Amino acid sequence: MKEMYAAEVARAVNGQLAADGNIMIRSVSTDTRSLEPGCLFVAIRGERFDGHNYIREALDKGAVLVMAEKGASIPDGVPAVLVEKTVEALGKLAEYHRSRFHIPVIAVTGSVGKTSTKEMIAATLSAGLKVHKTKGNFNNEIGLPLSVLELDDSCQAAVFEMGMRGFGEIDYLTRIVRPDIAVITNIGISHIERLGSRQNILKAKLEIIRGMQDDGVVLLNGDDELLSGLKGLLKQKTLFYGMDETCDIRASDLLSKGEEGISFSVQCPAWEHRFFVPAPGIHNVQNALAAISVAMTLEFDCGTIEKGLLSYTGDRMRMNIVDVDGIKVINDAYNAAPASVSSALRVLSEIGVNRRKWAVLGDMLELGEWAEDAHREIGMQVAESGIDYLVAIGDLARWYVEGASDHGMPLENTRLFQNAEDAQNYLSQKLARGDVILFKGSRKMNLDLLADRLFGG
Ligand code: ATP
Ligand code: MG
C-alpha cells in the first residue's frame, strides 16, 4: 500500500481524529489474524464477530491506528479515527486511495466467470505491465475496498472483481473503483430470487457504468442475449466480444486440445491473430476474449497479448482436473449456476471423447421459481451432449433426471440420491479405469467432499 498519514485518513472518511495526525499507516486490515505491523485496523461489526472486541489484540500485533465507531467502547488512549459506520468509512478511504493513482483500472462484474475473467485479464496484462488484482474472491463491500487499498506506486494497472446480490451494490463499488474499463461477463440467473427478473439483473450489473468517466470503455459479452441488446444504448464507448458475427472482437475456428485448453482465431478491427487459452471449455474462450479486449483497449500488440494469455493458470477452487488411478476427475464443485453447470458439461464432453462420461450434479440453489426449468434444461443438455451416466443429488435434482429422460437418456443410466453420502457407495462400485467424472453443484451440496472421499483430498 502507498503510505498514508492518520490526518489524511481522518479527512478522507470525514472522521474524528483522536491520534497524532503524523502517524503513518502502511496497510489496512479488518482481521487480527492476518494484520501486519504498521497497519490501520478497521473494527467492523459482522454477523458473528464485532471487530471492536479485537482492538487490544490488533495493537499488540502492531496496528498503529484504529478506525472505530463512535460510541463503541474502546481502550483508553488508543490512537483512533472515529466514524459513524466503519464499513462506509472503509469505502470512503478506498475511494480516496484510488484517486491517488493515475493508472488504468479495470472492473469486472457479471453473473458467472468474474474471478476467472479477472485472473485472465491480470495474466494477459502482466506481459506488459505490473498488475494489481483482487485477491481470490474479495468482491464485496469489504473485500473490494481492502483490495483497492493495497495499491502502491509500483502498480501500473489494476483489475478488480465486483460481486452483487441486489440493487445498489455495484453502484456503491464502482464509485469507489472509478473504472476506466468495465467488463460484464454475462447476465445469468444467479441471485434471481432477490431481483425478480433477468432484466433487473441486467440493470443491477449496468450500475457499473455509473462510476465511470464519459471516456471510459465498456466491454460486453456480445453472445449474451441481454447484453447484446445494449448496442448503441450506452454513452460510453462500448465494444462487444464473442463468437457472434456482429461482435467487434470475434473468435472463430475453435480447436479444443482437451484439458490443455483451446486455440481460436480472433478478428478485431485492427488485426487478426490466433491465440491459445490454457484452460478447457468454451467459456474460457469467452473469458480470454474479455482479456484480449482489455489488452487491445490498452493498445497491447498481439504478441504480448498471446504471451500473457499463455501465462494464465486457473484458480485452485475452480475447475480442477486430475487423474486418479486412471479415472479423470473434473472437480468443479465450488458453486453452481445454470451457466456454469452448462459450461462444465461442455468441458466434460470435450475431455471425455471416447470415454465413459459421468455427470454428478447437485442442486443449483437460490433460483426460486426458476429452479424447475433451470434443472430440467441442464438435464436436457446432459442427454443431448452424449454423457453416459447422470448421478443427481439433492431435492431439486429430480428435475435433472426428468429433463434428461424426457430427452432420450435411458432411465437406467440415471440415479437420484438425497445427499452426497448416499451417492458415494454407488459411485465407488460403478466407476472404472478410463472413466471421466464431473462433480458440480451448489457449495452447500458438499460435492467437493464427495469427490475428496472418493478420490482423496
Ligand atoms: P462468484 O460469484 O462465486 O464470485 P464468479 O463470477 O467469480 O463466481 P468464477 O469463480 O470465475 O465465477 O467461476 C464460477 C464457475 O463458472 C466455475 O465453475 C467456472 O468454471 C465457470 N465459468 C467461468 N467462466 C465462465 C463463463 N464465462 N461462462 C460460464 N461459466 C463460467
Ligand atoms: Mg468470484
Short mmCIF file of C-alpha atoms and ligand atoms in Angstrom, two decimals, residues 113-116 118 136-139 161 318 334-335, ligand 2:
data_model
loop_
_atom_site.label_atom_id
_atom_site.label_comp_id
_atom_site.label_asym_id
_atom_site.label_seq_id
_atom_site.Cartn_x
_atom_site.Cartn_y
_atom_site.Cartn_z
CA GLY A 113 -16.99 -16.08 -14.60
CA LYS A 114 -15.92 -12.91 -12.75
CA THR A 115 -12.97 -14.42 -10.92
CA SER A 116 -11.83 -16.43 -13.94
CA LYS A 118 -10.31 -11.15 -13.64
CA GLY A 136 -9.27 -14.52 -4.64
CA ASN A 137 -12.91 -13.58 -4.44
CA PHE A 138 -12.68 -10.31 -2.45
CA ASN A 139 -15.55 -8.72 -4.35
CA GLU A 161 -13.87 -8.06 -9.26
CA ARG A 318 -12.37 -23.62 -9.82
CA TYR A 334 -17.11 -24.72 -5.91
CA ASN A 335 -20.56 -23.45 -6.86
MG MG B 2 -15.71 -14.71 -7.95
#
